[in-house]
XYZ file of C-alpha atoms in Angstrom:
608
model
C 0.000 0.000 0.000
C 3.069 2.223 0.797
C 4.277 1.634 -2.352
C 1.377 2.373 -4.274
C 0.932 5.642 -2.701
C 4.431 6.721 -3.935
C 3.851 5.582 -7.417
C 0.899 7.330 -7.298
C 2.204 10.673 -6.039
C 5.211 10.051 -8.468
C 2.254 10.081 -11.471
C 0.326 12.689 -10.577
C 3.459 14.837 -10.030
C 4.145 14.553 -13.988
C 0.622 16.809 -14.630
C 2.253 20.520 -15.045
C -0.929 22.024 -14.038
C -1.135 20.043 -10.083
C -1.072 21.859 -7.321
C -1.134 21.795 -3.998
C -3.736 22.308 -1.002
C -3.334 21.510 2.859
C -5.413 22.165 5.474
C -7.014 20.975 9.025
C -10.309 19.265 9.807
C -12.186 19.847 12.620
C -15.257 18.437 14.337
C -17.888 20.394 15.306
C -16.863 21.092 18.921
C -13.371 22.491 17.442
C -11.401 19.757 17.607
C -8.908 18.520 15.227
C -9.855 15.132 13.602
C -7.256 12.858 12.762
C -7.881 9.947 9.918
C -10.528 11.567 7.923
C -10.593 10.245 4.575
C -9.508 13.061 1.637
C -9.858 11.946 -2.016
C -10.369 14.284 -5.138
C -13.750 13.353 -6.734
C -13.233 11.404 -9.309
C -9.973 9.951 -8.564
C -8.732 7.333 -6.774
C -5.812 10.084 -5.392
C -5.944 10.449 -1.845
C -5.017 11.291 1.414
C -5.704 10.975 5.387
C -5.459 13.884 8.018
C -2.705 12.977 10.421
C -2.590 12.976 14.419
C -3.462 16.506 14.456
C -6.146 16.848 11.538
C -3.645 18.135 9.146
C -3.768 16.924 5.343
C -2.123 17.991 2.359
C -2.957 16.705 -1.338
C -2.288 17.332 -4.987
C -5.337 18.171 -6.835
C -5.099 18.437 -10.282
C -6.577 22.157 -11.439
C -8.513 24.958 -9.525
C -12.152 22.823 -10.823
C -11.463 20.178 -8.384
C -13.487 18.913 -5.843
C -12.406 17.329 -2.847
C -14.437 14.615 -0.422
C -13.985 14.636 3.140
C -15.177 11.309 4.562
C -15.544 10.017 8.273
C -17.576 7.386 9.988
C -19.362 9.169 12.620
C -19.698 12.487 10.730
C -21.264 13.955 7.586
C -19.289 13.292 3.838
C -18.690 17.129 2.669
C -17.757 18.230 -0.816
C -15.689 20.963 -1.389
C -14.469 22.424 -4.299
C -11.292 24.236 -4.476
C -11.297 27.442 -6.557
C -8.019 29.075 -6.113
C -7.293 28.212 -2.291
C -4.209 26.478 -1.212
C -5.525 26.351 2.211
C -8.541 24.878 3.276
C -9.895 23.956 6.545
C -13.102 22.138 6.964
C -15.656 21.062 9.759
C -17.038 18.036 9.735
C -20.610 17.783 11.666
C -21.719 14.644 13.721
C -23.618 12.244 11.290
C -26.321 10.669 14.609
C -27.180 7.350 12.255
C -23.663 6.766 11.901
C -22.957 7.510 15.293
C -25.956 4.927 16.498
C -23.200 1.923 15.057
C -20.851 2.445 17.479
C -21.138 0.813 20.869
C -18.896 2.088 23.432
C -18.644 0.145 27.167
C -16.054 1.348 29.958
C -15.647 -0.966 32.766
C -14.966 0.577 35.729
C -12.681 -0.431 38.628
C -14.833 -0.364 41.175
C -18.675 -0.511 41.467
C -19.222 3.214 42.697
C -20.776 5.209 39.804
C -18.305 7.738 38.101
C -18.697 9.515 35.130
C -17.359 8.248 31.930
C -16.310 11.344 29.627
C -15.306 9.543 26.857
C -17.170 11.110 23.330
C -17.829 9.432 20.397
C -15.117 11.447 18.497
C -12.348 10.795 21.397
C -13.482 6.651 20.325
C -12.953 7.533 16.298
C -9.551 9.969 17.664
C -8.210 6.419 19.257
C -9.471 4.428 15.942
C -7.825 6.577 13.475
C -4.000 6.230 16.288
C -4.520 2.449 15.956
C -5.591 2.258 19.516
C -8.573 1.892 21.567
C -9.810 4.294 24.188
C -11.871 2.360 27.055
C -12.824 4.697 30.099
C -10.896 3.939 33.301
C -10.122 4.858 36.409
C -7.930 8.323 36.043
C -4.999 8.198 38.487
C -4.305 12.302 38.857
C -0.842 13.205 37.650
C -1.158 16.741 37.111
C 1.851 18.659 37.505
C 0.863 21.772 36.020
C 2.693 24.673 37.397
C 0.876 28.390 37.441
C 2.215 31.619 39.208
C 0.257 32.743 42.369
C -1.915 35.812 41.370
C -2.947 38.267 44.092
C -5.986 40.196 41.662
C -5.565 43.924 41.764
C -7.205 45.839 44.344
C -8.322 49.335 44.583
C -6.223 52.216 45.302
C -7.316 55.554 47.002
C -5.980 58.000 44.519
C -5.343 60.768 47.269
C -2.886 58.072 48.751
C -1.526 56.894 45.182
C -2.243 59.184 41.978
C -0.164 57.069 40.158
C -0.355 53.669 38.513
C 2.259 52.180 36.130
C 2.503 49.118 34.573
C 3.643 47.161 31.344
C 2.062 46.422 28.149
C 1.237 42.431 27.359
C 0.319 41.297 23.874
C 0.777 38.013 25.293
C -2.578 35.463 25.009
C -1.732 31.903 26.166
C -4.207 32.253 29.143
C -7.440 32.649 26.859
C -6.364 29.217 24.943
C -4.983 27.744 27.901
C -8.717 28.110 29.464
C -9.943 27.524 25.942
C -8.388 23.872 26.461
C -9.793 23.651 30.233
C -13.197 24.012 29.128
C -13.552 22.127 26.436
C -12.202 19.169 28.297
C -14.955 19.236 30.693
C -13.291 21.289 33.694
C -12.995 24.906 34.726
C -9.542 26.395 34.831
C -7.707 26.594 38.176
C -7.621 30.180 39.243
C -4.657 31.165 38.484
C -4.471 30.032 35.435
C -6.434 32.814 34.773
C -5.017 36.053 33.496
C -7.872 38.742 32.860
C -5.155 40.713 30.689
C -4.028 38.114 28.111
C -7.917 37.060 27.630
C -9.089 40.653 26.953
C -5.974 41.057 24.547
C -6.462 37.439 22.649
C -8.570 39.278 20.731
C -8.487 42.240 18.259
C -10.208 45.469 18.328
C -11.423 48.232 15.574
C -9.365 50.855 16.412
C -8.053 53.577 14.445
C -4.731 52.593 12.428
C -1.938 55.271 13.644
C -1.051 58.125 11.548
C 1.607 60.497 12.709
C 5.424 59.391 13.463
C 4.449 57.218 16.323
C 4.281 53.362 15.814
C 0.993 53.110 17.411
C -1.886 55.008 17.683
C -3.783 55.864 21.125
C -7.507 54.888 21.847
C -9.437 55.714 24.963
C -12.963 55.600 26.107
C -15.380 55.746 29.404
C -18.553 53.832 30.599
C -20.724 52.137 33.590
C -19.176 49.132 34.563
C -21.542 46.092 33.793
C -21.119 44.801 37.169
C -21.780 47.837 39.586
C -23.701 50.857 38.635
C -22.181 53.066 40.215
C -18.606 52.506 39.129
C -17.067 53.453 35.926
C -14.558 51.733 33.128
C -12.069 53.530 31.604
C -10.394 51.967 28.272
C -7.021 52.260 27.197
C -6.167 50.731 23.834
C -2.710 50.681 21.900
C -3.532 49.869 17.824
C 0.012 48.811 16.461
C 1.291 49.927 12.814
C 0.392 47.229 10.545
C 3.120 46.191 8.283
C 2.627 44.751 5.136
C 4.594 41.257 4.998
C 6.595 42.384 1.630
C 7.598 45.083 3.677
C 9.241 43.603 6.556
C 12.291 43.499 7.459
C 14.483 39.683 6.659
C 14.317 37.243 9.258
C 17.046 35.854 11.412
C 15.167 33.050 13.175
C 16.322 30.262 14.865
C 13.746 27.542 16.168
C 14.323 26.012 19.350
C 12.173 22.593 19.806
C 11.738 20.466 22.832
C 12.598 17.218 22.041
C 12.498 15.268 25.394
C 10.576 12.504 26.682
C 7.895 14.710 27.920
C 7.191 16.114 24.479
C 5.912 12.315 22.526
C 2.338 12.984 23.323
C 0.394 13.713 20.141
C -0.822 16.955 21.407
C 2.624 18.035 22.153
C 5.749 17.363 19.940
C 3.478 16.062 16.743
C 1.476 18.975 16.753
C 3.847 21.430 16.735
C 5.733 19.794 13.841
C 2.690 20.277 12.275
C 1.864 24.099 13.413
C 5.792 25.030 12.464
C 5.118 23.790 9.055
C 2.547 26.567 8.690
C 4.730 28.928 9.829
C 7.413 27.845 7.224
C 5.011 28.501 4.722
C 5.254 32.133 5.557
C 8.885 32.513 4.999
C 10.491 34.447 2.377
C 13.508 33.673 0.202
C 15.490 36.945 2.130
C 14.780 34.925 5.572
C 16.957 32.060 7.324
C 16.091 29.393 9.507
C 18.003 27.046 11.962
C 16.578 24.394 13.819
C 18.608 23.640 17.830
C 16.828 20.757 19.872
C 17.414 19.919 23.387
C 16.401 17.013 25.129
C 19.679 15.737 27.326
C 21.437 17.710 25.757
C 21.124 20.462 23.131
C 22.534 20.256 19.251
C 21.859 21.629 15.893
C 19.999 19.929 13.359
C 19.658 22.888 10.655
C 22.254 25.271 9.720
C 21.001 28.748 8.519
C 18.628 27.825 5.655
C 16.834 29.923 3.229
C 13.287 30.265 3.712
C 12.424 29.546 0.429
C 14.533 25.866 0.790
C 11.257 24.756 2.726
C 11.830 21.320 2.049
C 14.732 21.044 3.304
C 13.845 22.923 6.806
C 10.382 20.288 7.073
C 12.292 17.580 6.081
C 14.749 18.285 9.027
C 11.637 19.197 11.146
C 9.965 15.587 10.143
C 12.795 13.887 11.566
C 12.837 14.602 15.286
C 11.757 12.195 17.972
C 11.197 12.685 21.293
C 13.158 11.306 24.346
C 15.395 11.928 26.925
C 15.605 14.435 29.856
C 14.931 18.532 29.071
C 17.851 20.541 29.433
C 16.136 23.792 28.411
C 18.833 25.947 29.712
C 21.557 24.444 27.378
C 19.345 24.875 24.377
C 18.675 28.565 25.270
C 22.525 29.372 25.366
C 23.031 27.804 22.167
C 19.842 29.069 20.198
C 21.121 32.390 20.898
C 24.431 31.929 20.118
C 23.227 30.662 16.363
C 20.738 33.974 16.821
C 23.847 35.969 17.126
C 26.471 34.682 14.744
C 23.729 35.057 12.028
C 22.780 38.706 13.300
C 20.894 40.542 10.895
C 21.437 44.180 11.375
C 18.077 45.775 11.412
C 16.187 42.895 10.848
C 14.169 40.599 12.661
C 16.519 38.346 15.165
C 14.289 36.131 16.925
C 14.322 32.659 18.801
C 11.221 30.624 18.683
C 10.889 28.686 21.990
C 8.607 25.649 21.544
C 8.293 23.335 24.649
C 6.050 22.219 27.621
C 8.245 23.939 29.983
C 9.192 21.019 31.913
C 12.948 21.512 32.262
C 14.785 19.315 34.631
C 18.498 19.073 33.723
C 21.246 22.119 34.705
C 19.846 25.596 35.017
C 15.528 24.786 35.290
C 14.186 26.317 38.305
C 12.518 29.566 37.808
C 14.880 32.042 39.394
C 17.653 30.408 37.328
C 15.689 30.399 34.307
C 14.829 34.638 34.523
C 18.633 35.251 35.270
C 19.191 33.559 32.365
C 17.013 35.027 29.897
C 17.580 38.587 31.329
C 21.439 37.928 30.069
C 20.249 36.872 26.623
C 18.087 39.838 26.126
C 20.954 42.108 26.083
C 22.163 40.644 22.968
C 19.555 42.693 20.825
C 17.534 38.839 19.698
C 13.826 39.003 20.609
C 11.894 35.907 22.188
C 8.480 34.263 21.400
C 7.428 31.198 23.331
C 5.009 28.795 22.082
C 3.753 26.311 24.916
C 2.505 22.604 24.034
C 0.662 19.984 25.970
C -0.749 19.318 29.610
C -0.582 17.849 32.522
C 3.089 18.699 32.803
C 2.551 21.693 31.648
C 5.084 24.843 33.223
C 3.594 27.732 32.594
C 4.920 30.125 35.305
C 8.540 28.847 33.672
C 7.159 29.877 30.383
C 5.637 33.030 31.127
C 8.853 34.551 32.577
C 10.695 33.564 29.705
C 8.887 35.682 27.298
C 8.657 38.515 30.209
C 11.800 38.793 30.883
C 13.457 37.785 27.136
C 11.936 40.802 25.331
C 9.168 38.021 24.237
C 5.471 36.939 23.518
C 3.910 34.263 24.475
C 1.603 31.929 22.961
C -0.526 28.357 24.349
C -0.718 26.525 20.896
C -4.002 23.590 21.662
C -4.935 22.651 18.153
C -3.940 23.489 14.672
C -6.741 26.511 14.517
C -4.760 28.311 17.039
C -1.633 27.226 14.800
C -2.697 29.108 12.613
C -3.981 32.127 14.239
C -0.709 32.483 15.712
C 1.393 31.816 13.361
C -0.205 32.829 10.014
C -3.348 34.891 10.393
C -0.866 37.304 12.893
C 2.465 36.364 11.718
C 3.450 40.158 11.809
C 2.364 40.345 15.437
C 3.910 37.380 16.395
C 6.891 37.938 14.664
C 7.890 41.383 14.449
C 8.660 44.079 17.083
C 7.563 47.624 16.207
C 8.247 48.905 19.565
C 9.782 47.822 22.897
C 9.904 48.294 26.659
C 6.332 49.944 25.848
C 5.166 50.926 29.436
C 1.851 52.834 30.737
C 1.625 55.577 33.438
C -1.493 56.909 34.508
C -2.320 60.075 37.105
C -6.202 59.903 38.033
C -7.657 63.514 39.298
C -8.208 63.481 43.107
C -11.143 66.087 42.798
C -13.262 63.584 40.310
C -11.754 59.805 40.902
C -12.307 58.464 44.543
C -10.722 55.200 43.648
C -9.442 52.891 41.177
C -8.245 49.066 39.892
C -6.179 48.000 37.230
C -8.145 45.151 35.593
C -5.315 42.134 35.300
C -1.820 43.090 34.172
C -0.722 41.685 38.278
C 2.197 40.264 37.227
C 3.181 43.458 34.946
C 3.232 45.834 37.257
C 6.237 48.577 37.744
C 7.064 50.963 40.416
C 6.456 54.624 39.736
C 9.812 55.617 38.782
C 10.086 52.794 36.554
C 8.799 54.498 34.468
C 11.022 57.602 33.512
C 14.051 54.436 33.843
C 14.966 53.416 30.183
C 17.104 50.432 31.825
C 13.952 48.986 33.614
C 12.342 46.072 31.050
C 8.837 46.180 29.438
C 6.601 44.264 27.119
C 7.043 44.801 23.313
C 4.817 45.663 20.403
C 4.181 43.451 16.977
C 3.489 44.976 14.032
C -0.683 45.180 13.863
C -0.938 44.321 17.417
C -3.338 45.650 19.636
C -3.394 46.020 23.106
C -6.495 46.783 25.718
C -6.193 48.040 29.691
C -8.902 48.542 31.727
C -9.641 50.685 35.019
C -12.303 50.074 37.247
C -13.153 53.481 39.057
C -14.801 54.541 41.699
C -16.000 58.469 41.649
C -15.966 60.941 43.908
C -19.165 60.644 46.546
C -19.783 57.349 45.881
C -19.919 55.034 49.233
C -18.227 51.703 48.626
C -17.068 49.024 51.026
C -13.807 48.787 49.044
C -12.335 52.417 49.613
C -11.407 51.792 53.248
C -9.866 54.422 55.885
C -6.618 53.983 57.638
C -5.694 55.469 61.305
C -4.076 58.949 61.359
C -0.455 59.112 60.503
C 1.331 60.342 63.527
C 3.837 62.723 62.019
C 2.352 63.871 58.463
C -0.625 63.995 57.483
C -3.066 60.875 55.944
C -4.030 62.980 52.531
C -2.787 64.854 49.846
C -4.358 68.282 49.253
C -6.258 68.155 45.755
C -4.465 71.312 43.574
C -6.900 70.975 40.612
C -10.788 71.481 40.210
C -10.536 70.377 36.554
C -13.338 67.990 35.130
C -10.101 65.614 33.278
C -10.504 61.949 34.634
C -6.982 60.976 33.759
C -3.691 61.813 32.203
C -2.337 58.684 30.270
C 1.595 58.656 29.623
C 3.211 55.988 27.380
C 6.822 55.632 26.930
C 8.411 53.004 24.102
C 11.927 52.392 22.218
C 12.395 51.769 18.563
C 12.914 47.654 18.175
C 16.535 48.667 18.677
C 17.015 51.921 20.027
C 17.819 53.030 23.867
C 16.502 55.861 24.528
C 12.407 56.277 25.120
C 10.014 58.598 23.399
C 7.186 59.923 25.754
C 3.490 60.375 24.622
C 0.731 62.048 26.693
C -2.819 62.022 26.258
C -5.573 63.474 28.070
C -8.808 61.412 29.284
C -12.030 63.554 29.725
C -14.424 62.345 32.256
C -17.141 62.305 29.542
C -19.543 59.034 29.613
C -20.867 58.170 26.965
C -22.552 55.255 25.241
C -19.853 52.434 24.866
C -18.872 51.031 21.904
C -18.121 47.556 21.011
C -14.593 48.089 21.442
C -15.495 48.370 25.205
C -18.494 46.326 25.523
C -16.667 43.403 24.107
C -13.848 43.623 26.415
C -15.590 44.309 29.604
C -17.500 41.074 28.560
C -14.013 39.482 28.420
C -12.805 41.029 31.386
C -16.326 39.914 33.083
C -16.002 36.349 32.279
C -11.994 36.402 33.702
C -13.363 37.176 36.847
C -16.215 35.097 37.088
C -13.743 31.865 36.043
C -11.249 33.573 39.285
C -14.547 33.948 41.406
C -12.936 37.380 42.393
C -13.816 39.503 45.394
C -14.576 42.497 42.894
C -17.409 40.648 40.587
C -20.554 42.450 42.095
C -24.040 40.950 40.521
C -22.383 39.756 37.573
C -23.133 36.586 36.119
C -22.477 34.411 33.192
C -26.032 35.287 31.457
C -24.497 38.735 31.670
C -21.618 37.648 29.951
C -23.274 36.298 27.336
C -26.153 39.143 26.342
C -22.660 41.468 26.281
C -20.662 39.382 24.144
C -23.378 38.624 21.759
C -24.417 42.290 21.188
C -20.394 43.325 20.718
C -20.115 40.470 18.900
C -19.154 42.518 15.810
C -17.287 41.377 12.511
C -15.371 38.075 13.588
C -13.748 37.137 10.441
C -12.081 33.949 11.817
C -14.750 33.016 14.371
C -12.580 33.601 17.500
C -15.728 36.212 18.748
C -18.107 33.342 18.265
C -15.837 30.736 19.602
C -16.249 32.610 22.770
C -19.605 32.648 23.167
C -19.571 29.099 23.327
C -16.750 28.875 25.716
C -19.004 31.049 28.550
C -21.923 28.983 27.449
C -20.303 26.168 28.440
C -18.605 27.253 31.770
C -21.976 28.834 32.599
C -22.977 24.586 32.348
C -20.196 23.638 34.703
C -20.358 26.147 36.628
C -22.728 26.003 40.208
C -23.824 30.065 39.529
């Protein structure tokens, strides 16, 4: 059968006019569908989606039609036009669903429940294997940094508030994966920030020297009446990919033991080819692995040689112990003996985080990273897996490596990452971007920063161009909110301290004007030194919010239902919903409506 798949491919390779289309199948609850059946109508040429739902065929001209096929789900016909890229959901087919019997036996007689779908039985059909529901013995050793949420600050004791930018959004699709496995997230997995900014916003592009452009707007908070939000969003420069700068990347992979699940080490072969896709003929590639130990398996390769990069890709394994910190010294020593001079000089981190040879524990880890950042070669992180997974180890890694982080689940957020925001991902149009905001004592009582905990800077960070903050990519955006609390409004959270024995408790308020805020941003050029200020003034004018700000205080409402926090008021998930479904908007890719379905389904697990 081998054979006659080669011959095959061999024959239709002689037709001048074949091309070539790839994609990723999906079921109907998201997930990727591996062994589908792909055939060109017509033909006997043909194809099945691997371990991760990806397939890739030769169709003979742009009037072909291709047949997706699957017991258990509905045939579909598709035909292919110009694409090169297709990606197709299959929905459940209930009469063929009726033939399949599936029986667990379960250790002992108690009744437990047995969460095995019909698609996780064809998932283990298609591997070869087959999945019989069991007694689960827990070996989670997922690791998440401790978040104390944000509380609210009496602005006559603290004007100021300063904090960091974050474009990073593995939290969203780390819950995403949570949730649609049947559990809600652990709390601090949460991170209010990176959910709000997984997603895009319509604000205006910039237009004056500045690489961003500066977007702010006020409203009732959904959750108490009597408080107000205040928006903050950053819209980055969108560059056009013919326009960027060459490449200097060098991909770092994860090849120990830890990484042979199919969810982990197969699946990102699979998203990096889609990423390789991308690459232009001016960029170059090298591939370091680390497992035991760390080695190169690509030399500097064009980006247009893509065979020869996914053939190198195709032919890791995984095994052995994770010495992270020994592939991290010698990706960016590759990063810096090929260092393009204004161009992009990155290293692409892809691992679970488990590291567990040399330097591996988190303070090691940040010392370590904080070194390589000097060297001028940006960081993006791309997580994999669970169970094991690190993601405290991860997150400082891209915090403190001039980075971005990303929690890759499935082949759809592949390719969000790494295709449908490839500029974003991959391309700093500003760095050490940090916020500093003065609220006006004689109109705001009180306020929160919404998320950003783990972002947050001392006041005279700010002016300091040697004190680290979170980068830009190139059409980027980036959302902050403030919950605040006006002047004359009662609230159990603005609380009174004794009198101060040798000054006094309160600043004297200097200014009767009607401004809410002052908003200060400071940023460096990708690789420049020196920081460029920006000041903007926020009027304390409500008005009816858009969807900008309806969508995100939906976001921002579900984070802190999911954390249960202190600061939640009356919300609930129906509240959620009704918000997110009028801001709903234009949702090109379906990431708005994905969503939707994600607090529909907590709101089912949930006991609210």
């Amino acid at each position: 059968m081998k054979n006659f798949i080669i011959i095959l491919s061999m024959l239709v390779a002689f037709n001048v006019n074949a091309r070539y289309v790839n994609g990723t199948v999906y079921d109907d609850a998201g997930q990727v569908l591996p062994g589908v059946n792909v055939i060109v109508k017509g033909t006997t040429s043909g194809v099945t989606s691997d371990m991760n739902g990806f397939y890739s065929i030769e169709v003979p001209d742009e009037r072909s039609v291709l047949v997706f096929s699957y017991i258990g789900f509905e045939t579909q016909e598709i035909k292919i036009g110009k694409r090169k890229i297709i990606d197709v959901t299959l929905s459940s087919s209930v009469n063929d669903l009726e033939e399949i019997v599936v029986i667990g036996y379960p250790a002992k007689a108690e009744k437990r429940s047995l969460n095995y779908s019909v698609a996780d039985q064809l998932r283990g059909r298609a591997a070869g294997v087959s999945i019989m529901p069991y007694e689960q013995k827990n070996h989670n050793t997922e690791e998440y940094a401790t978040i104390q949420e944000n509380g609210f600050r009496k602005v006559l004791d603290h004007a100021l508030s300063t904090f960091s930018i974050d474009v990073d959004a593995a939290s969203y699709s780390n819950v995403r994966r949570f949730i649609n496995n049947g559990q809600l997230p652990e709390k601090d997995a949460v991170r209010i920030e990176e959910m709000i900014n997984y997603f895009n916003y319509e604000y205006k592009n910039p237009s004056g020297k500045d690489p961003f452009s500066i977007n702010t707007e006020v409203a009732k908070a959904p959750w108490n009446g009597q408080h107000l939000i205040a928006q903050i969003g950053l819209q980055g420069k969108k560059i056009e990919l013919e326009n960027l700068p060459a490449s200097n990347i060098v991909f770092l992979l994860d090849v120990s033991g830890s990484m042979s699940a199919p969810n982990k080490l197969p699946l990102l072969k699979s998203a990096f080819k889609l990423l390789i896709n991308e690459l232009r003929s001016q960029d170059k590639v090298s591939i370091v692995v680390y497992a035991g130990a760390a080695g190169v398996v690509l030399e500097p390769t064009d980006g247009n040689d893509k065979k020869k990069i996914m053939d190198a890709l195709d032919q890791l394994q995984a095994g052995g112990s994770t010495a992270g910190g020994a592939g991290i010294n010698l990706a960016y020593k590759l990063a810096k003996e090929q260092y393009v001079k204004g161009g992009n000089n990155r290293v692409v981190l892809a691992t679970d985080g488990d590291f567990n040879v040399g330097a591996s524990s988190n303070a090691s880890m940040e010392r370590l990273i904080e070194e390589k950042r000097k060297e001028g070669v940006f960081l993006t992180v791309l997580g994999f897996g669970m169970g094991n997974y690190k993601d405290s180890k991860m997150e400082i890694l891209a915090d403190k490596g001039n980075g971005n982080y990303a929690y890759i689940d499935n082949m759809k957020e592949a390719k969000k990452v790494l295709v449908n925001e490839f500029g974003g991902t991959m391309f700093t149009i500003a760095k050490d971007v940090k916020i500093q905001v003065e609220f006006n004592p004689a109109v705001v009582q009180a306020y929160r920063l919404i998320g950003y905990e783990n972002r947050m800077l001392n006041d005279e960070d700010f002016n300091d161009d040697k004190k680290d903050a979170g980068e830009l990519g190139s059409g980027h955006t980036v959302t902050a909110l403030y919950e605040i609390i006006p002047v004359g409004v009662e609230s159990e959270f603005v609380k009174d301290i004794d009198p101060l024995k040798y000054q006094t408790n309160s600043s004297q308020v200097i200014s009767d004007s009607d401004e809410l805020l002052t908003v200060k941003f400071r940023y460096k050029e990708p690789d420049g030194n020196k920081s460029k200020l920006i000041t903007q003034v926020v009027q304390n004018q409500i008005r009816k919010s858009s969807n900008n700000l309806d969508w995100s205080m939906a976001v921002a409402g579900f984070g802190m239902l999911l954390r249960d926090s202190e600061y939640k008021g009356d919300l609930r998930y129906a509240d959620v919903l009704r918000m997110a479904r009028s801001s709903k908007g234009e949702d090109a890719f379906g990431y708005r409506s994905e969503f939707i379905e994600l607090v529909d389904l907590a709101k089912s697990m949930s006991p609210q």
